[in-house]
Tab-separated table of C-alpha atoms and ligand atoms in Angstrom:
chain	number	residue	atom	x	y	z
L	1	MET	CA	119.191	44.822	111.029
L	2	ALA	CA	117.803	43.824	107.397
L	3	ASP	CA	118.972	46.198	104.690
L	4	LEU	CA	115.682	47.555	103.266
L	5	SER	CA	117.981	49.095	100.511
L	6	SER	CA	116.423	48.533	96.991
L	7	ASP	CA	117.859	50.206	93.411
L	8	TYR	CA	115.467	51.567	91.584
L	9	CYS	CA	115.914	52.926	87.989
L	10	GLY	CA	119.511	53.839	89.433
L	11	LEU	CA	117.911	55.543	92.380
L	12	THR	CA	119.066	54.273	95.875
L	13	LEU	CA	115.546	53.742	97.826
L	14	ALA	CA	116.340	53.613	101.705
L	15	ASN	CA	113.388	50.926	101.476
L	16	PRO	CA	111.222	49.639	98.755
L	17	PHE	CA	108.076	52.274	99.466
L	18	ILE	CA	107.117	54.891	97.505
L	19	ALA	CA	104.133	57.186	97.450
L	20	SER	CA	102.657	57.002	94.178
L	21	ALA	CA	101.278	60.185	92.107
L	22	SER	CA	98.277	61.386	93.790
L	23	PRO	CA	96.773	64.359	96.217
L	24	LEU	CA	98.556	63.391	99.016
L	25	THR	CA	102.281	64.171	96.908
L	26	ALA	CA	101.099	67.681	96.025
L	27	GLU	CA	101.761	69.917	98.743
L	28	LEU	CA	105.083	70.248	101.024
L	29	THR	CA	103.972	69.693	104.423
L	30	SER	CA	102.508	66.193	103.185
L	31	VAL	CA	105.729	65.025	101.513
L	32	LYS	CA	107.662	66.080	104.373
L	33	GLN	CA	105.433	63.885	106.698
L	34	LEU	CA	105.526	60.730	104.164
L	35	GLN	CA	109.404	61.003	104.254
L	36	GLN	CA	109.227	61.242	108.002
L	37	LYS	CA	107.056	57.987	108.096
L	38	GLY	CA	109.284	55.891	105.785
L	39	ALA	CA	108.636	56.916	102.446
L	40	ALA	CA	111.893	56.182	100.214
L	41	ALA	CA	110.777	58.432	97.590
L	42	VAL	CA	107.792	60.642	96.356
L	43	ILE	CA	106.076	60.862	92.819
L	44	LEU	CA	104.682	64.422	92.546
L	45	PRO	CA	100.442	64.358	90.640
L	46	SER	CA	100.723	64.463	87.320
L	47	LEU	CA	101.738	67.221	84.995
L	48	PHE	CA	98.812	66.986	82.309
L	49	GLU	CA	99.383	67.552	78.641
L	50	GLU	CA	96.451	69.328	78.518
L	51	SER	CA	97.256	71.323	81.088
L	52	VAL	CA	100.237	72.744	79.914
L	53	ALA	CA	98.585	73.074	76.597
L	54	ARG	CA	96.156	75.827	78.245
L	55	SER	CA	98.770	78.057	80.428
L	56	GLY	CA	102.125	78.038	80.454
L	57	SER	CA	102.283	79.153	83.907
L	58	VAL	CA	101.453	75.704	85.316
L	59	LEU	CA	104.526	74.096	84.217
L	60	ASN	CA	106.489	76.804	85.967
L	61	GLU	CA	104.260	76.080	89.076
L	62	TYR	CA	105.397	72.442	88.544
L	63	ALA	CA	109.347	73.156	88.480
L	64	ASP	CA	108.989	75.606	91.391
L	65	LYS	CA	107.136	72.412	93.302
L	66	ILE	CA	110.090	70.461	92.241
L	67	LYS	CA	112.792	72.633	93.520
L	68	SER	CA	110.961	73.270	96.967
L	69	TYR	CA	110.445	69.671	97.518
L	70	LYS	CA	114.450	68.909	96.830
L	71	ASP	CA	115.313	71.685	99.000
L	72	ALA	CA	113.066	70.015	101.696
L	73	LEU	CA	113.640	66.463	100.786
L	74	ASP	CA	116.272	64.156	101.216
L	75	ILE	CA	114.655	61.475	99.612
L	76	PRO	CA	114.341	61.354	95.459
L	77	VAL	CA	111.716	63.257	93.902
L	78	ILE	CA	109.881	62.099	91.087
L	79	ALA	CA	108.377	64.136	88.244
L	80	SER	CA	105.061	62.723	86.589
L	81	LEU	CA	104.282	63.846	82.927
L	82	ASN	CA	100.587	62.551	81.569
L	83	GLY	CA	100.086	62.885	78.222
L	84	ILE	CA	99.553	60.912	74.971
L	85	THR	CA	100.789	63.000	72.156
L	86	GLU	CA	104.222	63.643	70.834
L	87	GLY	CA	103.551	67.285	70.783
L	88	GLY	CA	105.680	69.860	72.141
L	89	TRP	CA	104.929	69.369	75.650
L	90	LEU	CA	107.487	66.842	75.926
L	91	GLU	CA	109.993	69.225	75.412
L	92	HIS	CA	108.865	71.051	78.731
L	93	ALA	CA	110.732	67.726	80.481
L	94	ALA	CA	113.956	68.970	80.207
L	95	CYS	CA	112.587	72.267	82.711
L	96	LEU	CA	111.729	69.808	84.957
L	97	GLU	CA	115.036	68.102	84.833
L	98	GLN	CA	116.661	71.550	85.180
L	99	ALA	CA	114.295	71.732	88.597
L	100	GLY	CA	115.750	68.998	89.904
L	101	CYS	CA	113.573	65.854	89.889
L	102	ASP	CA	115.747	62.844	90.105
L	103	ALA	CA	113.559	60.702	87.663
L	104	ILE	CA	110.546	61.455	85.062
L	105	GLU	CA	107.601	58.620	85.274
L	106	LEU	CA	105.821	58.875	82.095
L	107	ASN	CA	102.029	57.981	82.236
L	108	ILE	CA	100.418	57.335	79.163
L	109	TYR	CA	96.851	57.550	79.811
L	110	TYR	CA	95.243	56.361	76.605
L	111	ILE	CA	92.163	54.971	76.107
L	112	ALA	CA	91.994	52.703	72.996
L	113	ALA	CA	88.647	53.447	72.034
L	114	SER	CA	88.664	53.453	68.082
L	115	VAL	CA	87.772	50.804	65.825
L	116	LYS	CA	90.386	51.933	63.481
L	117	GLU	CA	93.561	52.198	65.222
L	118	SER	CA	95.442	48.881	65.655
L	119	SER	CA	97.227	47.326	68.371
L	120	ASP	CA	100.562	47.884	66.511
L	121	GLN	CA	99.529	51.532	66.119
L	122	ILE	CA	98.851	52.109	69.819
L	123	GLU	CA	102.406	50.503	70.755
L	124	ARG	CA	103.999	52.599	68.203
L	125	ARG	CA	102.656	55.664	70.295
L	126	TYR	CA	104.017	54.402	73.208
L	127	ILE	CA	107.702	54.001	71.634
L	128	ASP	CA	107.291	57.388	69.564
L	129	LEU	CA	106.629	58.875	73.148
L	130	VAL	CA	109.289	57.521	74.886
L	131	TYR	CA	111.932	58.267	72.364
L	132	LYS	CA	111.279	61.707	72.422
L	133	LEU	CA	111.063	62.204	75.839
L	134	ARG	CA	114.806	60.193	75.961
L	135	ALA	CA	116.155	62.765	73.612
L	136	GLN	CA	115.004	65.762	75.768
L	137	ILE	CA	116.547	64.314	79.416
L	138	GLY	CA	119.279	62.540	80.821
L	139	VAL	CA	117.289	61.769	84.305
L	140	PRO	CA	115.985	57.883	84.575
L	141	ILE	CA	112.466	57.363	83.130
L	142	SER	CA	110.124	55.013	83.887
L	143	VAL	CA	106.775	54.138	82.172
L	144	LYS	CA	103.476	53.908	83.785
L	145	LEU	CA	101.571	51.139	81.684
L	146	THR	CA	98.059	49.993	81.689
L	147	HIS	CA	97.484	46.018	81.476
L	148	GLN	CA	95.760	46.510	78.337
L	149	PHE	CA	97.917	45.180	75.759
L	150	SER	CA	98.165	42.120	73.535
L	151	SER	CA	101.644	41.608	74.668
L	152	VAL	CA	102.327	43.597	77.980
L	153	ALA	CA	105.807	41.509	77.714
L	154	HIS	CA	106.889	42.195	74.417
L	155	LEU	CA	105.760	46.119	74.822
L	156	VAL	CA	108.008	46.281	78.147
L	157	LYS	CA	110.933	44.803	76.163
L	158	ARG	CA	110.935	47.236	73.260
L	159	LEU	CA	110.555	50.334	75.908
L	160	GLU	CA	113.631	48.725	77.714
L	161	ASP	CA	115.329	49.228	74.037
L	162	THR	CA	114.073	52.560	73.878
L	163	GLY	CA	115.807	53.531	76.868
L	164	VAL	CA	113.100	53.254	79.518
L	165	ASN	CA	114.683	52.767	82.985
L	166	GLY	CA	111.552	51.302	84.743
L	167	ALA	CA	108.132	50.180	84.100
L	168	VAL	CA	105.724	50.852	86.892
L	169	LEU	CA	102.680	48.064	86.338
L	170	PHE	CA	99.546	48.792	86.249
L	171	ASN	CA	97.816	52.053	85.895
L	172	ARG	CA	94.004	52.082	87.397
L	173	PHE	CA	91.650	53.276	84.782
L	174	TYR	CA	88.935	55.166	86.408
L	175	LEU	CA	86.111	53.852	84.796
L	176	PRO	CA	82.631	55.883	83.720
L	177	ASP	CA	79.454	54.703	85.707
L	178	ILE	CA	75.929	55.261	84.258
L	179	ASP	CA	73.408	56.991	86.587
L	180	VAL	CA	70.411	55.438	85.494
L	181	GLU	CA	67.720	58.449	87.297
L	182	SER	CA	69.246	61.252	85.449
L	183	MET	CA	70.510	59.039	82.496
L	184	THR	CA	74.144	60.445	82.874
L	185	VAL	CA	77.506	59.379	82.240
L	186	MET	CA	79.114	59.974	85.731
L	187	PRO	CA	83.023	59.702	86.559
L	188	SER	CA	83.620	57.405	89.334
L	189	LEU	CA	86.773	57.292	91.591
L	190	GLN	CA	87.159	54.114	93.770
L	191	LEU	CA	90.212	53.069	96.017
L	192	SER	CA	91.714	49.554	95.317
L	193	ASN	CA	91.933	46.758	97.724
L	194	SER	CA	94.521	43.963	97.495
L	195	ASN	CA	92.664	41.889	95.230
L	196	GLU	CA	94.168	44.071	92.588
L	197	ALA	CA	97.681	43.032	93.825
L	198	LEU	CA	97.513	39.575	92.159
L	199	LEU	CA	97.530	40.860	88.500
L	200	ARG	CA	100.744	43.188	88.996
L	201	ILE	CA	102.638	40.255	90.895
L	202	ARG	CA	101.516	37.805	87.763
L	203	TRP	CA	103.382	40.261	85.207
L	204	ILE	CA	106.504	41.378	87.540
L	205	GLY	CA	106.897	37.467	87.886
L	206	LEU	CA	106.567	36.735	84.163
L	207	LEU	CA	108.900	39.570	83.282
L	208	ARG	CA	111.846	39.953	86.022
L	209	ASP	CA	113.841	37.560	84.232
L	210	GLN	CA	112.954	38.692	80.521
L	211	VAL	CA	113.915	42.564	81.373
L	212	ALA	CA	116.586	44.181	83.146
L	213	LEU	CA	114.833	47.485	83.716
L	214	SER	CA	113.342	48.174	86.927
L	215	LEU	CA	109.743	47.043	87.995
L	216	SER	CA	107.413	48.890	90.068
L	217	ALA	CA	104.418	47.678	91.212
L	218	THR	CA	101.282	50.082	91.461
L	219	GLY	CA	97.681	48.739	92.331
L	220	GLY	CA	96.267	46.964	95.127
L	221	MET	CA	99.800	47.290	96.932
L	222	HIS	CA	97.773	47.614	101.097
L	223	THR	CA	99.343	44.972	102.939
L	224	ILE	CA	102.798	43.548	104.170
L	225	ASP	CA	102.180	40.374	102.065
L	226	ASP	CA	101.021	42.050	98.987
L	227	ALA	CA	104.347	44.034	99.326
L	228	LEU	CA	106.166	40.867	100.057
L	229	LYS	CA	104.961	38.782	96.922
L	230	ALA	CA	105.794	41.711	94.558
L	231	LEU	CA	109.363	41.501	95.649
L	232	LEU	CA	109.761	38.221	95.559
L	233	VAL	CA	108.153	37.927	91.953
L	234	GLY	CA	111.042	40.493	91.138
L	235	ALA	CA	109.593	44.364	91.832
L	236	ASP	CA	111.953	46.903	92.616
L	237	SER	CA	109.512	49.160	94.523
L	238	ILE	CA	106.167	49.484	95.706
L	239	GLN	CA	103.982	52.076	95.035
L	240	LEU	CA	101.343	53.362	97.585
L	241	CYS	CA	97.998	55.045	97.153
L	242	SER	CA	94.838	53.964	98.212
L	243	VAL	CA	96.263	52.368	101.378
L	244	LEU	CA	97.788	55.805	102.475
L	245	PHE	CA	94.042	57.512	102.042
L	246	GLU	CA	92.081	54.783	104.003
L	247	LYS	CA	94.462	53.916	106.723
L	248	GLY	CA	96.639	57.471	106.830
L	249	ILE	CA	100.313	57.962	105.683
L	250	ASP	CA	101.564	56.441	109.453
L	251	GLU	CA	101.065	53.087	107.293
L	252	ILE	CA	104.057	53.571	105.145
L	253	GLY	CA	106.330	53.324	108.020
L	254	HIS	CA	104.313	50.114	109.411
L	255	LEU	CA	104.954	48.317	106.108
L	256	ARG	CA	108.438	49.203	106.271
L	257	ASP	CA	108.765	48.027	109.775
L	258	ARG	CA	106.759	44.669	108.741
L	259	LEU	CA	109.142	44.259	106.009
L	260	GLU	CA	112.014	44.547	108.269
L	261	GLN	CA	110.727	42.314	110.728
L	262	TRP	CA	109.903	39.472	108.260
L	263	LEU	CA	113.414	39.461	106.733
L	264	GLU	CA	114.913	39.380	110.218
L	265	ASP	CA	112.430	36.612	111.124
L	266	ASN	CA	113.107	34.730	108.157
L	267	ASP	CA	117.060	35.047	108.205
L	268	HIS	CA	117.297	37.191	105.048
L	269	PRO	CA	119.904	39.719	105.323
L	270	GLY	CA	117.837	42.403	103.082
L	271	VAL	CA	115.589	43.344	100.181
L	272	ALA	CA	118.226	42.362	97.552
L	273	ALA	CA	118.293	38.673	98.799
L	274	ILE	CA	114.689	38.211	98.232
L	275	LYS	CA	113.781	40.410	94.897
L	276	GLY	CA	113.124	37.765	92.364
L	277	LEU	CA	113.194	34.791	94.498
L	278	MET	CA	110.218	33.572	92.970
L	279	SER	CA	110.062	35.151	89.625
L	280	TYR	CA	108.607	33.028	86.551
L	281	GLY	CA	112.394	32.096	85.931
L	282	ARG	CA	113.277	30.706	89.418
L	283	VAL	CA	110.169	28.999	90.832
L	284	ALA	CA	109.874	25.019	90.663
L	285	ASP	CA	106.931	25.002	88.563
L	286	PRO	CA	106.865	28.422	86.428
L	287	SER	CA	103.612	26.947	84.580
L	288	ALA	CA	101.539	28.081	87.817
L	289	PHE	CA	102.058	31.544	86.168
L	290	GLU	CA	100.451	30.345	83.175
L	291	ARG	CA	97.171	28.534	81.559
L	292	ALA	CA	97.927	25.601	83.523
L	293	ASN	CA	97.254	27.445	86.722
L	294	TYR	CA	93.554	28.039	85.413
L	295	LEU	CA	92.842	24.874	84.207
L	296	GLN	CA	94.078	23.468	88.065
L	297	VAL	CA	91.741	25.972	89.709
L	298	LEU	CA	88.474	24.830	87.594
L	299	GLU	CA	89.679	21.045	87.911
L	300	GLU	CA	89.913	22.001	91.777
L	301	ASN	CA	86.279	23.552	92.092
L	302	SER	CA	84.555	21.268	89.504
I	401	LIG	C1	92.938	60.982	94.360
I	401	LIG	C2	93.866	59.717	92.885
I	401	LIG	C3	94.686	60.641	92.519
I	401	LIG	C4	95.780	60.077	91.846
I	401	LIG	N1	96.473	60.837	90.667
I	401	LIG	C5	97.237	60.446	89.642
I	401	LIG	C6	98.074	61.488	88.879
I	401	LIG	O1	98.244	62.515	88.844
I	401	LIG	N2	99.273	60.623	88.176
I	401	LIG	C7	98.950	59.260	88.277
I	401	LIG	O2	99.975	58.429	87.446
I	401	LIG	N3	98.211	58.444	88.798
I	401	LIG	C8	97.852	58.877	89.912
I	401	LIG	N4	97.152	58.255	90.756
I	401	LIG	C9	97.080	56.682	90.765
I	401	LIG	C10	97.967	55.952	91.645
I	401	LIG	O3	99.101	56.844	91.664
I	401	LIG	C11	98.454	54.743	91.728
I	401	LIG	O4	99.003	54.637	90.532
I	401	LIG	C12	96.738	54.049	91.690
I	401	LIG	O5	96.027	54.783	92.449
I	401	LIG	C13	96.983	52.755	92.021
I	401	LIG	O6	97.277	52.573	93.437
I	401	LIG	P1	96.584	52.121	94.608
I	401	LIG	O7	96.005	50.643	94.357
I	401	LIG	O8	97.535	51.751	95.323
I	401	LIG	O9	95.700	53.349	94.790
I	401	LIG	C14	95.942	58.937	91.303
I	401	LIG	C15	95.116	58.262	92.362
I	401	LIG	C16	94.136	58.660	92.871
I	401	LIG	C17	93.294	57.535	94.007
């Protein structure tokens, strides 16, 4: 039998599939089901900086939830913090660690909307946040990033140097929509599809040989092919969300079984043996990850 285990941020996962932060991980009954169906770890929905600022009881409830998950589950439980300032809220991370979470995922959901803020200042914000969080806790930290940076690769390396154990690529931003009848701006939430996977696959492939931290793919991971591609370019874990909303949580088990079958059919001993086999540094033609690929596609279609 193929060995599906994967090391992610120093945690040994039984397989690479994680239930990412969403309402699906908000209740004890659903995380128990996720574990039973094959999830190798669960990430709680985010604790928002703004919620903690409004009421301290939110923090206690979150810590109690971590404790109850830890009591009920055998798989790693990852807390998620979502904020953008260096304020006192980060000090609360120690409570989450005390409650027993195995790692903390920091989601810096920041829209760089001002013409007055430079890319340098924005990246500094990320580094400062991580620096402060690292000082509060000893458990592994992963950072969930958007792809909208001038240099994703440089930022990930800086985060690694600041003590981050994993990068989660990439956050999806929920885009405001305009209702032309009522002339109002409305939030819109759409689930992803597999088309979004390729952005993650490119960047994980580009980064794999340049950094040592763990890499997790989130966004557009729907099919076994999406997951295999992410692993082949070097992902250590695959986060699932939209696909579980669409197909139900049984899908996590189906994906795990298909991964096992693929490894056996292709004579690979396990996940560790295929991770990074097709990273930028290891493929025969690495330029396919870059600009040359664009030229080729244009020439073929002209
Ligand atoms: C309804 C919903 C709620 C979510 N809540 C959170 C959250 O609290 N924190 C977070 O970091 N990501 C959150 N996400 C983002 C997911 O964890 C995931 O990164 C994103 O949906 C991309 O993965 P997907 O293409 O598999 O959906 C949420 C997504 C959805 C659809």
